[in-house]
JSON list of C-alpha atoms in Angstrom, two decimals:
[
{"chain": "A", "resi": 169, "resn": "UNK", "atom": "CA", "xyz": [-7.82, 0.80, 21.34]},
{"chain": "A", "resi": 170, "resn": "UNK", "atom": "CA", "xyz": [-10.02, 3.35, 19.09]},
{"chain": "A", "resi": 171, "resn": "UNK", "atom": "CA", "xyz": [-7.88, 5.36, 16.45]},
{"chain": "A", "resi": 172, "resn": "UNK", "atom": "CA", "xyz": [-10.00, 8.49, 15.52]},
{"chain": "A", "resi": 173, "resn": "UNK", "atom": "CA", "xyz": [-10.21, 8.31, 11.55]},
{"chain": "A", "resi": 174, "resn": "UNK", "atom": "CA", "xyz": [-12.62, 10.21, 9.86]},
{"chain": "A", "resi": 175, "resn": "UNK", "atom": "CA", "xyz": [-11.28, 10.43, 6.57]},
{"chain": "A", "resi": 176, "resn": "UNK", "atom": "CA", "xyz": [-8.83, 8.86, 4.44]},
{"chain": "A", "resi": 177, "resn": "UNK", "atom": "CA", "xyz": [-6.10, 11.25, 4.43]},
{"chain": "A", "resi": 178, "resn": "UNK", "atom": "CA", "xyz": [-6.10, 10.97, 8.00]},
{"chain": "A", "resi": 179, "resn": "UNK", "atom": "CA", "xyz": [-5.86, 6.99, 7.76]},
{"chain": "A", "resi": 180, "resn": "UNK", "atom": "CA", "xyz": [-2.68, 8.02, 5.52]},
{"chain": "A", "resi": 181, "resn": "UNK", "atom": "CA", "xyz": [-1.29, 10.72, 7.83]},
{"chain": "A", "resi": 182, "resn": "UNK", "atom": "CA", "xyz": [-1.51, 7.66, 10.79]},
{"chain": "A", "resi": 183, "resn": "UNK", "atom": "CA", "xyz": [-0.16, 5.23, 7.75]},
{"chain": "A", "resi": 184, "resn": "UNK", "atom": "CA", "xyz": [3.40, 7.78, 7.97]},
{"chain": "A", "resi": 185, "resn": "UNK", "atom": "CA", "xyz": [6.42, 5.83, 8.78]},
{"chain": "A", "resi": 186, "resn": "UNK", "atom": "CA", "xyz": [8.52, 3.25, 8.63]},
{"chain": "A", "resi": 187, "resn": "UNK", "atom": "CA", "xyz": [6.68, -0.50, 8.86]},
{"chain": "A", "resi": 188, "resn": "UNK", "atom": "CA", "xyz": [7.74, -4.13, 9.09]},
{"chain": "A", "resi": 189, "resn": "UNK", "atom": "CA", "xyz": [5.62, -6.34, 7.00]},
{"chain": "A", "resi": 190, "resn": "UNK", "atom": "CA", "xyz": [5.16, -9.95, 7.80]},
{"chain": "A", "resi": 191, "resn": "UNK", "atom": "CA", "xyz": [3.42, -11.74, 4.99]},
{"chain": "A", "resi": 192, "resn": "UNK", "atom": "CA", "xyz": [1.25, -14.57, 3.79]},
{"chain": "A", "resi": 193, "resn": "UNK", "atom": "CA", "xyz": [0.47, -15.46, 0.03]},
{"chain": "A", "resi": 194, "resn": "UNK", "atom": "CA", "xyz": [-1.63, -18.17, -0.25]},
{"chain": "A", "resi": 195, "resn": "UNK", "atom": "CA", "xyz": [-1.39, -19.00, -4.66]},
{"chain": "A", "resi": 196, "resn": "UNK", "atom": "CA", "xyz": [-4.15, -20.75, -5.62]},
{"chain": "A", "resi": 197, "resn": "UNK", "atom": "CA", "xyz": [-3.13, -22.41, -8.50]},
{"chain": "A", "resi": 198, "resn": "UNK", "atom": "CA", "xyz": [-0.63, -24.06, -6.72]},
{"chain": "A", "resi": 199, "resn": "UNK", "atom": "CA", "xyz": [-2.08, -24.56, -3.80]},
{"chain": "A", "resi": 200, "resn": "UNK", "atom": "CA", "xyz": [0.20, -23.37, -1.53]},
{"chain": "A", "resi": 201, "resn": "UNK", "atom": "CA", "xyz": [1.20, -21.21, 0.26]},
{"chain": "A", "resi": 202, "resn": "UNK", "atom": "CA", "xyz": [4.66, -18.00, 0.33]},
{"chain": "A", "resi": 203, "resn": "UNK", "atom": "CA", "xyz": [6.00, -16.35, 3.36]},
{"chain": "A", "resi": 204, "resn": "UNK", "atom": "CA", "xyz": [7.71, -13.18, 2.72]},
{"chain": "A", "resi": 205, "resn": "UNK", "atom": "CA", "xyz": [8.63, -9.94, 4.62]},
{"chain": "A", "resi": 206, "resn": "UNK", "atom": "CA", "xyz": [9.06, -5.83, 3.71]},
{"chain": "A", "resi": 207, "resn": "UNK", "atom": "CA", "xyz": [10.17, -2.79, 5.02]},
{"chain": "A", "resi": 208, "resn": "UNK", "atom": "CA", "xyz": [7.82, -0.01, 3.63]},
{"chain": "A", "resi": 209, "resn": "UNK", "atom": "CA", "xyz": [8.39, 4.01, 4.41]},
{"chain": "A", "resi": 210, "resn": "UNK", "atom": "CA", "xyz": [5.24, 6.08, 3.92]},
{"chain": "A", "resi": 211, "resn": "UNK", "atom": "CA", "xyz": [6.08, 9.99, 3.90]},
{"chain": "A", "resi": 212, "resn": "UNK", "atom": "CA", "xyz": [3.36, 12.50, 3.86]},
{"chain": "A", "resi": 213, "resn": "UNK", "atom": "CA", "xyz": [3.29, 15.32, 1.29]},
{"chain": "A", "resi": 214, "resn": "UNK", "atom": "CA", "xyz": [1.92, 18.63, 1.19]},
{"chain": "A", "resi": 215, "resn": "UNK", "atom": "CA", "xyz": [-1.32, 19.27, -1.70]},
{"chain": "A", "resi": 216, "resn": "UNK", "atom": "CA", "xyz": [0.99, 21.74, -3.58]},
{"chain": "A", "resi": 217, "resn": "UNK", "atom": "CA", "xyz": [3.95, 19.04, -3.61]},
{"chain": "A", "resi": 218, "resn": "UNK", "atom": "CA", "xyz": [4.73, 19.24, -7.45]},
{"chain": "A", "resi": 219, "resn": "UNK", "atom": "CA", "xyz": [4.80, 15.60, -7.77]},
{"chain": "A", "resi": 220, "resn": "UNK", "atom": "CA", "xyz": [0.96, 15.32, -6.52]},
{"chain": "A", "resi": 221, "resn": "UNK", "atom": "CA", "xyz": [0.12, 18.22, -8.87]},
{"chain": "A", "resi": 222, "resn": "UNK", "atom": "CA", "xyz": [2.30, 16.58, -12.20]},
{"chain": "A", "resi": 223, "resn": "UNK", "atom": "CA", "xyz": [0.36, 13.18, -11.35]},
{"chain": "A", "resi": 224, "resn": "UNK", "atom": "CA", "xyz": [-3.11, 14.93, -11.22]},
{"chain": "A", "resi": 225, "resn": "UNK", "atom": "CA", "xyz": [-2.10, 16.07, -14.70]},
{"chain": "A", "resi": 226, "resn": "UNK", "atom": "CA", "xyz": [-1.35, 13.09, -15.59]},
{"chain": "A", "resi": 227, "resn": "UNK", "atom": "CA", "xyz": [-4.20, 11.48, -15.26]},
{"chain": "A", "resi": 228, "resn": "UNK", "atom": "CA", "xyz": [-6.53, 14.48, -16.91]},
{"chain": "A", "resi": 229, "resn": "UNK", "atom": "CA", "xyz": [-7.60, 15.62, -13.05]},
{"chain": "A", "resi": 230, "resn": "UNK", "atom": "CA", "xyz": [-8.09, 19.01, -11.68]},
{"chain": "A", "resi": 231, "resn": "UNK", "atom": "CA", "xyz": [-4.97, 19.13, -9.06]},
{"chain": "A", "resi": 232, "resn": "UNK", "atom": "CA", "xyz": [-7.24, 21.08, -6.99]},
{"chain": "A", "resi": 233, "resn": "UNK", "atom": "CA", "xyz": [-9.33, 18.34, -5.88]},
{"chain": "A", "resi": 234, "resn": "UNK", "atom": "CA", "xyz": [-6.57, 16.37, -4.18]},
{"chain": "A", "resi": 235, "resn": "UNK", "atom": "CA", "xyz": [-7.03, 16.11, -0.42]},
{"chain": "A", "resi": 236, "resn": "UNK", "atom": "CA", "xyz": [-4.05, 13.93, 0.39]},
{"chain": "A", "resi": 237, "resn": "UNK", "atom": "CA", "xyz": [-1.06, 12.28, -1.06]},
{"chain": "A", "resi": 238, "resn": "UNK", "atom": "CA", "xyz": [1.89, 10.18, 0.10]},
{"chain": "A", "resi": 239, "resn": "UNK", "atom": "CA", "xyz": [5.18, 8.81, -1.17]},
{"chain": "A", "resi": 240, "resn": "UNK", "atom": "CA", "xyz": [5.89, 5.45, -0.36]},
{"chain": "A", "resi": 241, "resn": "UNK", "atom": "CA", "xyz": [9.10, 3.09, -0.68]},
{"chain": "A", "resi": 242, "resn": "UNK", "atom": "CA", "xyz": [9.62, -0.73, -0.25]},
{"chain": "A", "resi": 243, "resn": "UNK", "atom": "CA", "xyz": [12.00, -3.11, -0.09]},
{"chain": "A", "resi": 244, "resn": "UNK", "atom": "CA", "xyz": [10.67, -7.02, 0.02]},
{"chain": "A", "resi": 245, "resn": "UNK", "atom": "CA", "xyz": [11.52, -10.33, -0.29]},
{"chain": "A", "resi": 246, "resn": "UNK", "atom": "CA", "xyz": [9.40, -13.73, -0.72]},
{"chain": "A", "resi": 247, "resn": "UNK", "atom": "CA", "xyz": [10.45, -17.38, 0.18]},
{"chain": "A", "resi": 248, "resn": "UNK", "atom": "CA", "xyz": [10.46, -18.21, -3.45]},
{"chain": "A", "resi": 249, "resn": "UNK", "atom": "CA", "xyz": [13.07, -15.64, -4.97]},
{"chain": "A", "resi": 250, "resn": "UNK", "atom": "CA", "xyz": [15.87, -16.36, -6.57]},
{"chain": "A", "resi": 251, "resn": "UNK", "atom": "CA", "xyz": [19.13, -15.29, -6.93]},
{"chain": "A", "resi": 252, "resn": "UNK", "atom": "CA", "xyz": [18.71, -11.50, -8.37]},
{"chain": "A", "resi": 253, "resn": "UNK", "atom": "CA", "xyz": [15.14, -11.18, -7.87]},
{"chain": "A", "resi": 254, "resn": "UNK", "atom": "CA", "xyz": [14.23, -7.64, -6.48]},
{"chain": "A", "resi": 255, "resn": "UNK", "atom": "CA", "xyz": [11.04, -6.51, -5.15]},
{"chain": "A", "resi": 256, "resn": "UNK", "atom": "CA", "xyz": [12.09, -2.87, -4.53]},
{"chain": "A", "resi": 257, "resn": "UNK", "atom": "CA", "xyz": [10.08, 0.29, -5.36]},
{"chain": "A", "resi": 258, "resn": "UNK", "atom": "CA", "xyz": [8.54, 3.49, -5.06]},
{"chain": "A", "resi": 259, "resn": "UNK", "atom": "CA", "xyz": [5.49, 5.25, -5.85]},
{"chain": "A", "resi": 260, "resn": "UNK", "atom": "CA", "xyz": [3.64, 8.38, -4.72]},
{"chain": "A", "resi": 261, "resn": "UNK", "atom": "CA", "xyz": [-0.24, 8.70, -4.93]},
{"chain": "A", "resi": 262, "resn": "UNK", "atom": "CA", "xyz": [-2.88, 11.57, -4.37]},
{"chain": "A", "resi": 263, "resn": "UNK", "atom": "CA", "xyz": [-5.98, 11.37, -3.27]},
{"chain": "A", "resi": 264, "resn": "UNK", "atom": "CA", "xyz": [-9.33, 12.51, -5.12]},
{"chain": "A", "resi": 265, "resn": "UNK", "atom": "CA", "xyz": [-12.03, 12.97, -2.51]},
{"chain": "A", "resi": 266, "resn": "UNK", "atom": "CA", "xyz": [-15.88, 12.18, -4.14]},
{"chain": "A", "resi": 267, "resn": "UNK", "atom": "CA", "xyz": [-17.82, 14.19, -1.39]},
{"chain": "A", "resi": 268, "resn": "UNK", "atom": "CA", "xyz": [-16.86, 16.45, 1.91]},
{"chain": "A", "resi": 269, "resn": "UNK", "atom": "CA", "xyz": [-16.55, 13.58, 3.88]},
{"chain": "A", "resi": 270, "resn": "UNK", "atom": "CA", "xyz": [-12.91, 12.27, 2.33]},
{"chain": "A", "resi": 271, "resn": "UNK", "atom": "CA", "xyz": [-14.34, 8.82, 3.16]},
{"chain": "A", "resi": 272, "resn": "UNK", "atom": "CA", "xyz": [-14.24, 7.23, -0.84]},
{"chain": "A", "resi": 273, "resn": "UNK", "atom": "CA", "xyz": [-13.13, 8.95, -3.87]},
{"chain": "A", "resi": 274, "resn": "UNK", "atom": "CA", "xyz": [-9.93, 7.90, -6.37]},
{"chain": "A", "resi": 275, "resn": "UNK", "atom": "CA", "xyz": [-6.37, 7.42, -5.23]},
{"chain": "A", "resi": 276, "resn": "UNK", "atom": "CA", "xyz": [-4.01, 8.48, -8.54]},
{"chain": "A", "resi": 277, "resn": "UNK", "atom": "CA", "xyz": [-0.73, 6.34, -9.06]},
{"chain": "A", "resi": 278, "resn": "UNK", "atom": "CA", "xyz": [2.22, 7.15, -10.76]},
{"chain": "A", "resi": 279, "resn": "UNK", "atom": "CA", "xyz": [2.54, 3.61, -11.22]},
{"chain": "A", "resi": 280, "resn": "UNK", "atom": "CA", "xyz": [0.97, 0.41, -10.67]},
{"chain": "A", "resi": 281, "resn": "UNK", "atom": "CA", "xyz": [2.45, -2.41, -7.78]},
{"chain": "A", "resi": 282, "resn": "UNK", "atom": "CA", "xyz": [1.56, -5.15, -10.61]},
{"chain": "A", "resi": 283, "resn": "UNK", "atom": "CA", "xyz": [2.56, -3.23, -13.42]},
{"chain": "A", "resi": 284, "resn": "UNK", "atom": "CA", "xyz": [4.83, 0.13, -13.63]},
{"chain": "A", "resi": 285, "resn": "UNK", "atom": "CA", "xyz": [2.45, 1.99, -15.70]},
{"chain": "A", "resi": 286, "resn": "UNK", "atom": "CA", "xyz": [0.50, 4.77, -13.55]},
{"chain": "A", "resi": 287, "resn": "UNK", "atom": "CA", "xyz": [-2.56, 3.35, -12.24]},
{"chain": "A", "resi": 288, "resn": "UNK", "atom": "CA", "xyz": [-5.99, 4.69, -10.56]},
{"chain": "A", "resi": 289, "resn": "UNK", "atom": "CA", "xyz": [-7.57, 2.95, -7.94]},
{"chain": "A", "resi": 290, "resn": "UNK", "atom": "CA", "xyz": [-11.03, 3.75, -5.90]},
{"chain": "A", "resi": 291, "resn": "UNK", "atom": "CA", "xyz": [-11.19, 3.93, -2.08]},
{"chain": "A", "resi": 292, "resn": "UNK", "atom": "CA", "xyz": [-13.56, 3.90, 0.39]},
{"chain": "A", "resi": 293, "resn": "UNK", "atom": "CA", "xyz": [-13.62, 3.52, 4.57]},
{"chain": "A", "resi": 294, "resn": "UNK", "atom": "CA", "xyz": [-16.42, 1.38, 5.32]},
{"chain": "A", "resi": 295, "resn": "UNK", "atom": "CA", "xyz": [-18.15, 0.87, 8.82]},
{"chain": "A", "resi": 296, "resn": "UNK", "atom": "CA", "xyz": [-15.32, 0.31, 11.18]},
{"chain": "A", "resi": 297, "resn": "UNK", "atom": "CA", "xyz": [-12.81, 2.67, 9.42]},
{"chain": "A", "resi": 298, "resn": "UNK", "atom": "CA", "xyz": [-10.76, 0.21, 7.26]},
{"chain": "A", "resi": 299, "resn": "UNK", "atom": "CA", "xyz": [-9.80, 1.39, 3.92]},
{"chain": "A", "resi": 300, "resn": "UNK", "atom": "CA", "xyz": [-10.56, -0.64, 1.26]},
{"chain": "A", "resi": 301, "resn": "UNK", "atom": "CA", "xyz": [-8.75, -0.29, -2.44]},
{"chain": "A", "resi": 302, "resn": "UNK", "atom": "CA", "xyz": [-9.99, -1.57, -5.66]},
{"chain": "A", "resi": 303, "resn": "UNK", "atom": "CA", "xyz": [-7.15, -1.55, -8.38]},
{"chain": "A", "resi": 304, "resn": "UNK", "atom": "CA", "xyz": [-8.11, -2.77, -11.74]},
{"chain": "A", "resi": 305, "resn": "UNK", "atom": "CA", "xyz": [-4.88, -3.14, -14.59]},
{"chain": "A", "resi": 306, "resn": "UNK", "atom": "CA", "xyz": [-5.61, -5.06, -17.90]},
{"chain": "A", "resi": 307, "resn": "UNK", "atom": "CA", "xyz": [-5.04, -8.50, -16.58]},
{"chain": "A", "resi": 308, "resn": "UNK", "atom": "CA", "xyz": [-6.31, -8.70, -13.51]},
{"chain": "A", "resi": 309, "resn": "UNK", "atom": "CA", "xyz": [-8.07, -6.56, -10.55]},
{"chain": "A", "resi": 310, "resn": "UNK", "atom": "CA", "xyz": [-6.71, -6.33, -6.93]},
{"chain": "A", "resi": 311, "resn": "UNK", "atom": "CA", "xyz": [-8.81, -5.70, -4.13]},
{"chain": "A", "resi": 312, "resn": "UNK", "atom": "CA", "xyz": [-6.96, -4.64, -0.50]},
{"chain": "A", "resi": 313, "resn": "UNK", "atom": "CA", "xyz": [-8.17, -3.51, 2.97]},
{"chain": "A", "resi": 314, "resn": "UNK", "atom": "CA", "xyz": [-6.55, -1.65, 5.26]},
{"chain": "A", "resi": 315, "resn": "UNK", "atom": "CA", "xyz": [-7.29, -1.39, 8.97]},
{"chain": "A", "resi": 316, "resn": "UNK", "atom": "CA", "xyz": [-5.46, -0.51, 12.25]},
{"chain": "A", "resi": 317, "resn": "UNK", "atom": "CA", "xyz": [-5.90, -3.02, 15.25]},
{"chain": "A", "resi": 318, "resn": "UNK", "atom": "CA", "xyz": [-4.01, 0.29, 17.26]},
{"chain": "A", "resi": 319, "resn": "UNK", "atom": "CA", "xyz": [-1.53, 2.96, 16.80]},
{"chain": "A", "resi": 320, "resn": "UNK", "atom": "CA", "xyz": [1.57, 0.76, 15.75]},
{"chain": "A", "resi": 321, "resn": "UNK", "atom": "CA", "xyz": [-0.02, -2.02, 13.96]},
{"chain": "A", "resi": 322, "resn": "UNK", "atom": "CA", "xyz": [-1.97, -2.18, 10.61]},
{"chain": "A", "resi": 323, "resn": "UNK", "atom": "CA", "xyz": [-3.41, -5.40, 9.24]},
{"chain": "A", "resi": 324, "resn": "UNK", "atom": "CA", "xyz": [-3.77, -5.34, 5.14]},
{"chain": "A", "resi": 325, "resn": "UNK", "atom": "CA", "xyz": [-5.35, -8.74, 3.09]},
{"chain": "A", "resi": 326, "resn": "UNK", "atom": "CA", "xyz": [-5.57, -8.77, -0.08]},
{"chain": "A", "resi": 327, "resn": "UNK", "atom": "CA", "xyz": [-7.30, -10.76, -3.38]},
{"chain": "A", "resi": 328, "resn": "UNK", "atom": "CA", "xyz": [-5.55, -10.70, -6.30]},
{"chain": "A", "resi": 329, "resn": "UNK", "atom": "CA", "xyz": [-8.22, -12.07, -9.51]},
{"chain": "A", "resi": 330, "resn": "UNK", "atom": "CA", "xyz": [-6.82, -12.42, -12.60]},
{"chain": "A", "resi": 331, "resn": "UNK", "atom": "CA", "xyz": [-3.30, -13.75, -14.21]},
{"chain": "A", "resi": 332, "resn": "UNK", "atom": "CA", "xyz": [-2.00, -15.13, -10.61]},
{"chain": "A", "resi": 333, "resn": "UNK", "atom": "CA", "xyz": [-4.91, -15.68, -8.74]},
{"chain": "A", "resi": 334, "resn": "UNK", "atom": "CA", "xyz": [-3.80, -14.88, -4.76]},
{"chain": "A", "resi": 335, "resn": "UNK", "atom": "CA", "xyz": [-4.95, -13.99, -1.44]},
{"chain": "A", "resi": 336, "resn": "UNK", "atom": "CA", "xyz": [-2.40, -12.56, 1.08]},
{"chain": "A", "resi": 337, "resn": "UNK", "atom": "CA", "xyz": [-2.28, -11.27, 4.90]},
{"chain": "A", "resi": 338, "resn": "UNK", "atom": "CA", "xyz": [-0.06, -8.93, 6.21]},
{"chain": "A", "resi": 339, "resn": "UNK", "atom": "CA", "xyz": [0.69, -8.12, 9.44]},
{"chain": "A", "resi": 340, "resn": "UNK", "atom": "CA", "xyz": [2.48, -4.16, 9.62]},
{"chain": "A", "resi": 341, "resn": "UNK", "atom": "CA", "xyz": [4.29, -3.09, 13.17]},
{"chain": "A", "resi": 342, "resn": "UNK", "atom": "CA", "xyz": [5.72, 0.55, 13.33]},
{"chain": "A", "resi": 343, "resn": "UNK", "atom": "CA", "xyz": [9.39, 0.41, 13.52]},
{"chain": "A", "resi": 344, "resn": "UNK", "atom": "CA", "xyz": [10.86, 3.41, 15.66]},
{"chain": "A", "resi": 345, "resn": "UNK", "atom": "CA", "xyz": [12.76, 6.13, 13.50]},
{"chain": "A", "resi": 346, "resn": "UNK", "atom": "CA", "xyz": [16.23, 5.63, 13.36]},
{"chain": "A", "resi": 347, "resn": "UNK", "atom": "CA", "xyz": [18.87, 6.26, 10.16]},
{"chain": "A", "resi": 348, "resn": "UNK", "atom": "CA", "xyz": [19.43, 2.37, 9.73]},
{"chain": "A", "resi": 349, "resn": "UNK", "atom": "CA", "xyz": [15.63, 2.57, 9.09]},
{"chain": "A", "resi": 350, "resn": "UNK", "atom": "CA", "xyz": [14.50, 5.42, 7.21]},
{"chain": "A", "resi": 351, "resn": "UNK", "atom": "CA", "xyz": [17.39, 5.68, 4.96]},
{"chain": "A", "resi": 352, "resn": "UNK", "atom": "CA", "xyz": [16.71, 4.65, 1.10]},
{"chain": "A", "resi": 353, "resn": "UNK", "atom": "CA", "xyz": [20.09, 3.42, 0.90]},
{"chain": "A", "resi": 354, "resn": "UNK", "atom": "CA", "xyz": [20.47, -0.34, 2.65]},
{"chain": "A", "resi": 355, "resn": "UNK", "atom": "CA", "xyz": [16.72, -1.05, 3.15]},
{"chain": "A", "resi": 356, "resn": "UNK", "atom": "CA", "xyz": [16.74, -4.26, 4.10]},
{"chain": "A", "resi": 357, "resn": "UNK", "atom": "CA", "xyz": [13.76, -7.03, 4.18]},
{"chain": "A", "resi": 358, "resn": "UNK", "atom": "CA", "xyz": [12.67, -8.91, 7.09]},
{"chain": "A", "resi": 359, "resn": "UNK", "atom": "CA", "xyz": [11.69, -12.28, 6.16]},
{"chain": "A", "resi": 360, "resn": "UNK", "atom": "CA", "xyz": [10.32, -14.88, 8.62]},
{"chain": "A", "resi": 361, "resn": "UNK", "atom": "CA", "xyz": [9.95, -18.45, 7.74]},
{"chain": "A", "resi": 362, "resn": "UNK", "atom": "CA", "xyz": [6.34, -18.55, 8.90]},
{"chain": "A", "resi": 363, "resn": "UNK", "atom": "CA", "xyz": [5.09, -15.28, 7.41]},
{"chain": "A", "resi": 364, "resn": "UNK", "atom": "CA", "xyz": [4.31, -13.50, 10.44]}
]
């Protein structure tokens, strides 16, 4: 199945939701490799949504160039936690388009997923309408790609090149809305012992 995505904020609008992640980490300097699991809500917002416009400001850019924007929330857990280890967050991010396509520009942070300063990151769809992410913080740079294999499912790998030099896979499914899913209260993780 063919999604139609011709820019990136309509990859985003499709990204809406609430998700299941399944997930890989393969760390190289220990050769080995993490399973872990998240549940990840991605709500669309509106250009004039003041958070979009404060973050634009934020990062010295005109908050009339933003094309997109999204707030996301996740709650995750890996095989090698321990007791009070919490992989929980939030974030919202706007996109900065670089030509009338919406196909590669910035995407603004108000913070980081490696650190919780705000961050900036460059996107850009290539050929068969993945997004790809380059993130770049002071110890280390983290390159991700997007795609959807159909409506419900997105795939996501990443490379992590720095401090803790990783590669992960993640497998996203679509969960259908319901109030045990979409609430922020009592997100839970799914974890399977595989990473799938």
């Amino acid at each position: 199945m063919t999604l139609d995505i011709v820019d990136a904020p309509t990859f985003f609008r499709l990204s809406c939701g609430t998700w299941r992640s399944q997930r890989s980490v393969h760390h190289l300097l220990h050769r080995r490799s993490e399973a872990g699991g998240s549940l990840i809500v991605v709500e669309d917002l509106e250009l004039n949504d003041e958070r979009l416009l404060t973050m634009a400001r934020q990062h010295d850019q005109d908050p009339g160039l933003i094309i997109g924007g999204s707030y996301v929330r996740w709650s995750a857990s890996m095989a090698w936690d321990r007791d009070g280890d919490a992989h929980d967050g939030e974030t919202c991010f706007a996109l900065i388009g670089d030509g009338e396509s919406a196909r590669s520009g910035t995407m603004l942070r108000d913070q980081g997923y490696a650190e919780k300063a705000p961050a900036t990151s460059t996107f850009s769809m290539d050929d068969r309408d993945g997004l790809v992410l380059c993130t770049s913080y002071e110890m280390m740079t983290v390159w991700e790609r997007f795609s959807f294999s159909g409506p419900d499912v997105r795939v996501r790998s990443s490379t992590v090149e720095g401090l803790s030099n990783n590669a992960s896979f993640c497998v996203e499914t679509r969960l259908k809305s319901d109030s045990s899913t979409t609430g922020g209260e009592g997100m839970t993780a799914l974890v399977s012992p595989f990473g799938w």
